[in-house]
Coordinates of C-alpha atoms in Angstrom, one line a residue:
R1 CA 64.3 -31.9 -7.5
G2 CA 63.3 -31.4 -11.1
A3 CA 61.5 -29.1 -13.4
N4 CA 58.2 -30.3 -12.1
A5 CA 59.0 -30.4 -8.4
E6 CA 57.0 -27.3 -7.5
L7 CA 54.0 -28.5 -9.5
F8 CA 54.0 -31.8 -7.8
A9 CA 54.3 -30.2 -4.4
T10 CA 51.5 -27.8 -5.1
Q11 CA 49.3 -30.7 -6.3
A12 CA 50.1 -32.6 -3.1
V13 CA 49.1 -29.7 -1.0
V14 CA 45.8 -29.1 -2.9
R15 CA 44.8 -32.8 -2.6
A16 CA 45.9 -33.2 1.1
G17 CA 43.5 -33.7 3.9
F18 CA 46.1 -32.4 6.4
V19 CA 49.0 -30.1 5.8
F20 CA 51.8 -29.7 8.3
C21 CA 54.3 -26.8 7.9
T22 CA 56.1 -24.1 9.8
L23 CA 54.5 -20.7 10.2
S24 CA 57.0 -19.2 7.7
S25 CA 56.5 -21.9 5.1
A26 CA 52.7 -21.3 5.2
G27 CA 53.4 -18.3 3.0
Q28 CA 55.4 -20.1 0.3
A29 CA 54.1 -20.3 -3.3
V30 CA 53.4 -24.0 -2.9
M31 CA 50.7 -23.2 -0.4
S32 CA 49.0 -20.6 -2.7
G33 CA 47.0 -23.3 -4.6
A34 CA 45.5 -24.6 -1.4
A35 CA 41.9 -23.8 -0.6
F36 CA 41.2 -22.3 2.8
F37 CA 41.9 -24.5 5.7
D38 CA 39.3 -25.7 8.3
A39 CA 41.7 -25.5 11.2
L40 CA 45.1 -24.1 12.1
V41 CA 47.0 -25.7 14.9
V42 CA 50.1 -23.7 16.1
D43 CA 52.5 -25.7 18.2
E44 CA 54.9 -23.7 20.5
A45 CA 52.5 -20.8 20.1
A46 CA 53.9 -19.0 23.2
Q47 CA 57.1 -18.5 21.1
A48 CA 55.4 -17.5 17.9
L49 CA 55.4 -13.7 17.2
E50 CA 52.1 -12.2 16.2
C51 CA 53.6 -11.1 12.9
E52 CA 54.5 -14.8 12.2
L53 CA 50.9 -15.9 12.7
V54 CA 49.7 -13.4 10.1
V55 CA 51.2 -15.6 7.4
A56 CA 49.2 -18.6 8.5
F57 CA 46.0 -16.6 9.1
A58 CA 46.2 -15.6 5.5
R59 CA 45.0 -19.1 4.8
M60 CA 41.8 -18.0 6.6
P61 CA 41.2 -21.0 8.9
K62 CA 37.8 -21.4 10.4
T63 CA 39.3 -22.5 13.7
C64 CA 42.6 -21.8 15.4
L65 CA 44.2 -23.8 18.3
L66 CA 47.2 -22.3 20.0
V67 CA 49.3 -24.9 21.8
G68 CA 52.2 -23.9 24.1
D69 CA 53.4 -23.2 27.5
P70 CA 53.5 -19.4 28.3
C71 CA 55.9 -20.1 31.2
Q72 CA 58.6 -21.4 28.9
L73 CA 60.7 -19.3 26.5
P74 CA 59.0 -16.1 25.3
A75 CA 58.7 -15.0 21.7
T76 CA 62.0 -13.6 20.4
M77 CA 62.3 -10.4 18.3
A78 CA 65.7 -9.6 16.9
S79 CA 64.9 -6.0 15.9
D80 CA 65.3 -3.4 18.6
V81 CA 63.0 -1.0 16.6
A82 CA 60.2 -3.6 16.4
R83 CA 60.7 -4.5 20.1
R84 CA 60.3 -0.9 21.1
A85 CA 57.1 -0.7 19.0
G86 CA 55.7 -3.6 21.0
Y87 CA 56.0 -6.3 18.2
D88 CA 57.9 -8.7 20.4
R89 CA 54.8 -10.4 21.8
S90 CA 53.2 -13.7 21.0
C91 CA 49.6 -13.9 20.1
M92 CA 49.2 -16.3 23.0
S93 CA 50.6 -13.9 25.5
R94 CA 48.3 -11.1 24.3
L95 CA 45.3 -13.4 24.5
L96 CA 46.2 -14.5 28.0
D97 CA 46.6 -10.9 29.1
V98 CA 43.1 -10.1 27.8
T99 CA 41.6 -13.0 29.8
K100 CA 43.2 -11.6 33.0
E101 CA 41.3 -8.3 32.6

């Protein structure tokens, strides 16, 4: 940690062939210097809320792979208001529902 830590981190992301991060850290300033990504791989996608994926989709990946087991723990929404509005679903569960129709 120093005065140039964020600059070094940004340069590392810009030069990287692969970037691994959490969905929430995909929106941090260090990621803003990165070009658009070719692929987005989301692990535990059955637990990731749709609103969390929006942060990673802002990087405009050409391809997205959702990995997860929809039979395990569901996505968790702490807000009762958001839950009542239907924002407590994972993107994976919504996509699986569409394929059932």
